[in-house]
Every structure is written in structure tokens, then in C-alpha cells.
N, CA and C of each residue as an Amber inpcrd file, in Angstrom:
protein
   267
  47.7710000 -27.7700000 155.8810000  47.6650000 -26.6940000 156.8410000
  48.1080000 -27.2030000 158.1920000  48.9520000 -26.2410000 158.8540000
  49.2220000 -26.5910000 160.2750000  47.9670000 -26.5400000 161.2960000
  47.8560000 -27.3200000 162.1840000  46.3280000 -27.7030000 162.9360000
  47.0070000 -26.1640000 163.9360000  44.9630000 -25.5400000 163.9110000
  44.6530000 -24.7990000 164.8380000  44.9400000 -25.3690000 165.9810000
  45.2700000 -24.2130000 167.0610000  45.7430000 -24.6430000 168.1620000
  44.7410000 -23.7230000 169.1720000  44.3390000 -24.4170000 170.4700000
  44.1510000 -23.0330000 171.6760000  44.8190000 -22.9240000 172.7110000
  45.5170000 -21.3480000 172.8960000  46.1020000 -20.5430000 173.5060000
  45.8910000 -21.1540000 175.0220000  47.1770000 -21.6780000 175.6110000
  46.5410000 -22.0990000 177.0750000  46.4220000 -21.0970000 178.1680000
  46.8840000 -19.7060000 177.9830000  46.3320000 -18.8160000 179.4240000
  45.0500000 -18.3880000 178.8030000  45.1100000 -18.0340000 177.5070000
  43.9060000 -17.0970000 177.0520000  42.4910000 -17.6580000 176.4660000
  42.6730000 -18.7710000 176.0290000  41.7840000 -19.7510000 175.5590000
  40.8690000 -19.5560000 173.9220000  41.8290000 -18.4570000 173.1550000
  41.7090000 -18.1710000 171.8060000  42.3460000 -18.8260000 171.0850000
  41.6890000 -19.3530000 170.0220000  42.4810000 -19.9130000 168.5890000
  43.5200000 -19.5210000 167.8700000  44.4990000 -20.1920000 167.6110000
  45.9610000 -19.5020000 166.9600000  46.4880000 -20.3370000 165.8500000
  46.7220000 -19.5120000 165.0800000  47.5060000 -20.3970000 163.9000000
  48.9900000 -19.9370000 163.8430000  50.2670000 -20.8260000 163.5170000
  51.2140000 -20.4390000 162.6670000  51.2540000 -21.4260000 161.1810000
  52.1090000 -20.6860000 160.4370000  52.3400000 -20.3060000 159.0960000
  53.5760000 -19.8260000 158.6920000  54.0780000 -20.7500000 157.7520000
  55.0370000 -20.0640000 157.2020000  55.1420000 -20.8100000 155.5320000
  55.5010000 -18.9250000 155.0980000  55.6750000 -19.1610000 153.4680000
  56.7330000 -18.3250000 152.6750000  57.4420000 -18.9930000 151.9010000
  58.4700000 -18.2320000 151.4520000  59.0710000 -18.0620000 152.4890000
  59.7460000 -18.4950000 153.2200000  60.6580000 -18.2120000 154.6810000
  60.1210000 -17.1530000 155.1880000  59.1410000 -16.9200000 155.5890000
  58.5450000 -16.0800000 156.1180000  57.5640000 -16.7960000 157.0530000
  57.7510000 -16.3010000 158.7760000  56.7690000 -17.1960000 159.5950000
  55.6970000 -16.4540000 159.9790000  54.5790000 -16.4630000 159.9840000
  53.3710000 -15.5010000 160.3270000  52.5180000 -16.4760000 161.7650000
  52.2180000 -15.4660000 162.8020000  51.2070000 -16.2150000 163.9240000
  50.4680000 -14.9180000 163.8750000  49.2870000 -15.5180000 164.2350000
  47.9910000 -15.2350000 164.5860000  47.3450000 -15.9280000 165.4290000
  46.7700000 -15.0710000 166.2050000  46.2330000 -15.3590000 167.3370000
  44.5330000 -14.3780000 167.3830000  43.8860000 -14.3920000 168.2950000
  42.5800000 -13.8680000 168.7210000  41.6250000 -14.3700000 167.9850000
  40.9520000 -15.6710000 167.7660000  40.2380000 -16.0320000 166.8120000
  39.0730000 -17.0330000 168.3790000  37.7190000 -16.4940000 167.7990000
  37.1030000 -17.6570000 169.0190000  36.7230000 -18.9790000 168.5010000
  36.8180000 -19.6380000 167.4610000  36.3010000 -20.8900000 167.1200000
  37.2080000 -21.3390000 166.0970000  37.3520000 -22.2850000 165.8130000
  38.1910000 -23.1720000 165.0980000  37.9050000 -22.5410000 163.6080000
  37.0040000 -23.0470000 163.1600000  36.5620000 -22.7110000 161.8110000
  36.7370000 -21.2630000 161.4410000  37.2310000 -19.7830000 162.3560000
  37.3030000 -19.3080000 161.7950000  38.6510000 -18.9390000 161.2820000
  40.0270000 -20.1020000 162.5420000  41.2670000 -19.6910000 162.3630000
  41.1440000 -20.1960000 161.0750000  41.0260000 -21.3220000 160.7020000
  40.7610000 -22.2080000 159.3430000  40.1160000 -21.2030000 158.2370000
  39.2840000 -20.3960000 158.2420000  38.9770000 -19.7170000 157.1340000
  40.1070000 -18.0800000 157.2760000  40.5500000 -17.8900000 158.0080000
  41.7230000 -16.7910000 157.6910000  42.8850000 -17.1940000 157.7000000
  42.9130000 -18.3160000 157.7800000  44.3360000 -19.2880000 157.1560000
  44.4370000 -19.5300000 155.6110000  43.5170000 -19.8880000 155.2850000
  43.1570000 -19.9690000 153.7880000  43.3330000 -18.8630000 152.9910000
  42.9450000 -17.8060000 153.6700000  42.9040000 -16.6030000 152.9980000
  44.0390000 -16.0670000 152.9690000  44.4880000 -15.8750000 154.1560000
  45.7760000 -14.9500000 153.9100000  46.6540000 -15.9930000 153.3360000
  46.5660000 -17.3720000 153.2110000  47.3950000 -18.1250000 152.3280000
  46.9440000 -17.6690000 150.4480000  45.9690000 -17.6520000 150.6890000
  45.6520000 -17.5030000 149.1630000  46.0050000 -15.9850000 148.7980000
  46.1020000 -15.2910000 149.6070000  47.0680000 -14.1220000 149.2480000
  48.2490000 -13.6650000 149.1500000  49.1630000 -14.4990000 149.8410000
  50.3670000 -14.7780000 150.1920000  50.8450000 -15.4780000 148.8920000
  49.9820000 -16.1540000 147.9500000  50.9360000 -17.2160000 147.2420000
  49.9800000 -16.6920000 145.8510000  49.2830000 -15.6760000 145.7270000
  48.8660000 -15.1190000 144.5610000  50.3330000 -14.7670000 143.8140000
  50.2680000 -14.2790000 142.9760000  51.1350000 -13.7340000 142.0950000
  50.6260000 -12.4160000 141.8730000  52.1200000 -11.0830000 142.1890000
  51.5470000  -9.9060000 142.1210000  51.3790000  -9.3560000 141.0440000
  51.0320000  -8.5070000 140.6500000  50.5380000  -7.4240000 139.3170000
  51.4380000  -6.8910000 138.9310000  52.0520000  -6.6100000 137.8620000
  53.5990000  -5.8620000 137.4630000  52.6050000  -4.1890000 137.2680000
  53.8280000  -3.4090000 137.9010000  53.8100000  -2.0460000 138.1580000
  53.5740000  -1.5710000 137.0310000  52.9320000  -0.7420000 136.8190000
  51.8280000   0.5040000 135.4970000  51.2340000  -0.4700000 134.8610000
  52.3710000  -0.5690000 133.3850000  51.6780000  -1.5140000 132.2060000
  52.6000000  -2.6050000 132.0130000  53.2540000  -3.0660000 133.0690000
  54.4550000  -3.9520000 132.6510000  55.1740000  -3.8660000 132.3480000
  56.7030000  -4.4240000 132.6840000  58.3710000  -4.1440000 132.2000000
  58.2400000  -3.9180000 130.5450000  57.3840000  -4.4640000 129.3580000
  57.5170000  -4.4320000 128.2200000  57.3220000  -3.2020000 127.6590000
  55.8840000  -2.2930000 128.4330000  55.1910000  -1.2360000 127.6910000
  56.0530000   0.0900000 128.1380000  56.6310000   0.1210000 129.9170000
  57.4060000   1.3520000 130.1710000  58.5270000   1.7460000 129.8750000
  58.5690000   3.0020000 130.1210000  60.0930000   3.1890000 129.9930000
  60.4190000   3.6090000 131.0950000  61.8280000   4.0930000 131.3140000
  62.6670000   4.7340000 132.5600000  61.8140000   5.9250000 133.2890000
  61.5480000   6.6700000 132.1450000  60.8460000   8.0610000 132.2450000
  59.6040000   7.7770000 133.1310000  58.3470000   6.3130000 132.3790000
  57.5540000   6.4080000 133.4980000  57.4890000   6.0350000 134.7150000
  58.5480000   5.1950000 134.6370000  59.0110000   4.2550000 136.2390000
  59.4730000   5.3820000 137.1560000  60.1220000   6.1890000 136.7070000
  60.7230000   6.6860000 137.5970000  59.8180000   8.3380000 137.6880000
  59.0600000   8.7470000 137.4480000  57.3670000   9.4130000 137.0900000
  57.1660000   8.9920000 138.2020000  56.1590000   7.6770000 138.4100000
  55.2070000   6.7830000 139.1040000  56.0000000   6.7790000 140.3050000
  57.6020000   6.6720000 140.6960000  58.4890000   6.6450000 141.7090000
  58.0730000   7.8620000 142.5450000  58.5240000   8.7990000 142.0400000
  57.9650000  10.1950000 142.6880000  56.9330000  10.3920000 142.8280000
  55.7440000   9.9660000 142.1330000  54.5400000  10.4190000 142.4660000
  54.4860000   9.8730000 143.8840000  54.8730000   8.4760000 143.9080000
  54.0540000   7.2340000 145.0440000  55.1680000   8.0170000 145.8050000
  56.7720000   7.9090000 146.0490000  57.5230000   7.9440000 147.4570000
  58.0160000   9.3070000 148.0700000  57.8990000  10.1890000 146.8830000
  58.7310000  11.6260000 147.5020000  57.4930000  12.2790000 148.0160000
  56.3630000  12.5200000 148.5860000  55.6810000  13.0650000 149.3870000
  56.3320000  12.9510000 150.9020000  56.4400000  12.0710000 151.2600000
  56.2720000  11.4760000 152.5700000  58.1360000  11.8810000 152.4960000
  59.1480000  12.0590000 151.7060000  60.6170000  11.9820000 151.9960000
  60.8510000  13.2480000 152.5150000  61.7950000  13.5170000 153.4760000
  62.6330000  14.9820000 154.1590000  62.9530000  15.7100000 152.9100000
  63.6130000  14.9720000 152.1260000  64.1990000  15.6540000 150.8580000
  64.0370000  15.2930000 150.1100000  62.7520000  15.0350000 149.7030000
  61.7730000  15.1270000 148.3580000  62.3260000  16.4860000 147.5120000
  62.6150000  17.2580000 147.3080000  63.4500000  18.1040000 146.3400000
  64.1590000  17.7840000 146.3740000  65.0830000  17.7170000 146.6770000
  66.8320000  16.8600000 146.3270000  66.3870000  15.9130000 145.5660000
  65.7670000  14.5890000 145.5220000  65.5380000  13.9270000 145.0600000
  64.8280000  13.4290000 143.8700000  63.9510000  15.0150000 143.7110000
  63.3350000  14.8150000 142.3240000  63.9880000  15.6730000 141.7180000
  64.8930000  16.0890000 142.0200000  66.2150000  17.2790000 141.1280000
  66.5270000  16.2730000 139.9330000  67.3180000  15.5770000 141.1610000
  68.0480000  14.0280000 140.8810000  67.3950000  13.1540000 139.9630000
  66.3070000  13.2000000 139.7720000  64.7940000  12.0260000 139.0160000
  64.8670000  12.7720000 137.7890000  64.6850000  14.2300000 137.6760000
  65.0310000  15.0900000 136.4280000  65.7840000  15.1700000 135.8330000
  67.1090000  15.2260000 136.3380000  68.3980000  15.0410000 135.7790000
  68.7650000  13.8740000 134.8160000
């Protein structure tokens, strides 16, 4: 782990981090031990391994992937009809 550091105008605890080429800082922490315990954590979440989508590449098919697609993204789209025309087709 990279050593906690304190912020010299503000006098809060800060960590950086980086994983998978990805650099993360955090800052606002008042004591050492706690940058150290949300370092850990969001490391141990960062380097979990994620959950494959429904039941896994083996059990779905096209039909439900692309089901589960529309359910989760075409709410929130301008042209959510156009797009589930397109998903039907």
C-alpha cells in the first residue's frame, strides 16, 4: 500500500491508488487508520472479480441479453422506441 499522507493546507488524510491503470485519490479522512481501512476496501473491491450478467455466457441466449438490455438502458434513452423496434427486429 502507498503510505497515507496529510494534506498540507487542510490537514486531512489522503491516499492515492492506482489499479488496472486506473489512478484513484481520496482525500477527507481525519486519522490515519481510517485512510488505511478504506484503502483496503475499495482495493478489495476493485480487484474482486465481477459476476457474469443473468446466468452466464453458457445458459443465455441473444434473446435474453438483449431482453435484460432494454429492460436496464432504454428507459432513461431519447429514443427508446427506435431502439427497441430495432431489439425486435
Amino acid at each position: 500500500m502507498a503510505m497515507p499522507f496529510k494534506e498540507a493546507g487542510s490537514g486531512q488524510w489522503s491516499f492515492r491508488l492506482r489499479i488496472k491503470s486506473e489512478d484513484i485519490y481520496r482525500t477527507g479522512f481525519n486519522t490515519e487508520a481510517e485512510v488505511r481501512k478504506a484503502h483496503d476496501k475499495l482495493k478489495m473491491q476493485l480487484k474482486a472479480p465481477g459476476q457474469p450478467a443473468l446466468d452466464g455466457p453458457w445458459k443465455n441466449t441473444l434473446g435474453d441479453a438483449l431482453i435484460a438490455y432494454g429492460m436496464s438502458h432504454l428507459p432513461g434513452l431519447k429514443s427508446a422506441d427506435q431502439e427497441s423496434r430495432r431489439i425486435n427486429r
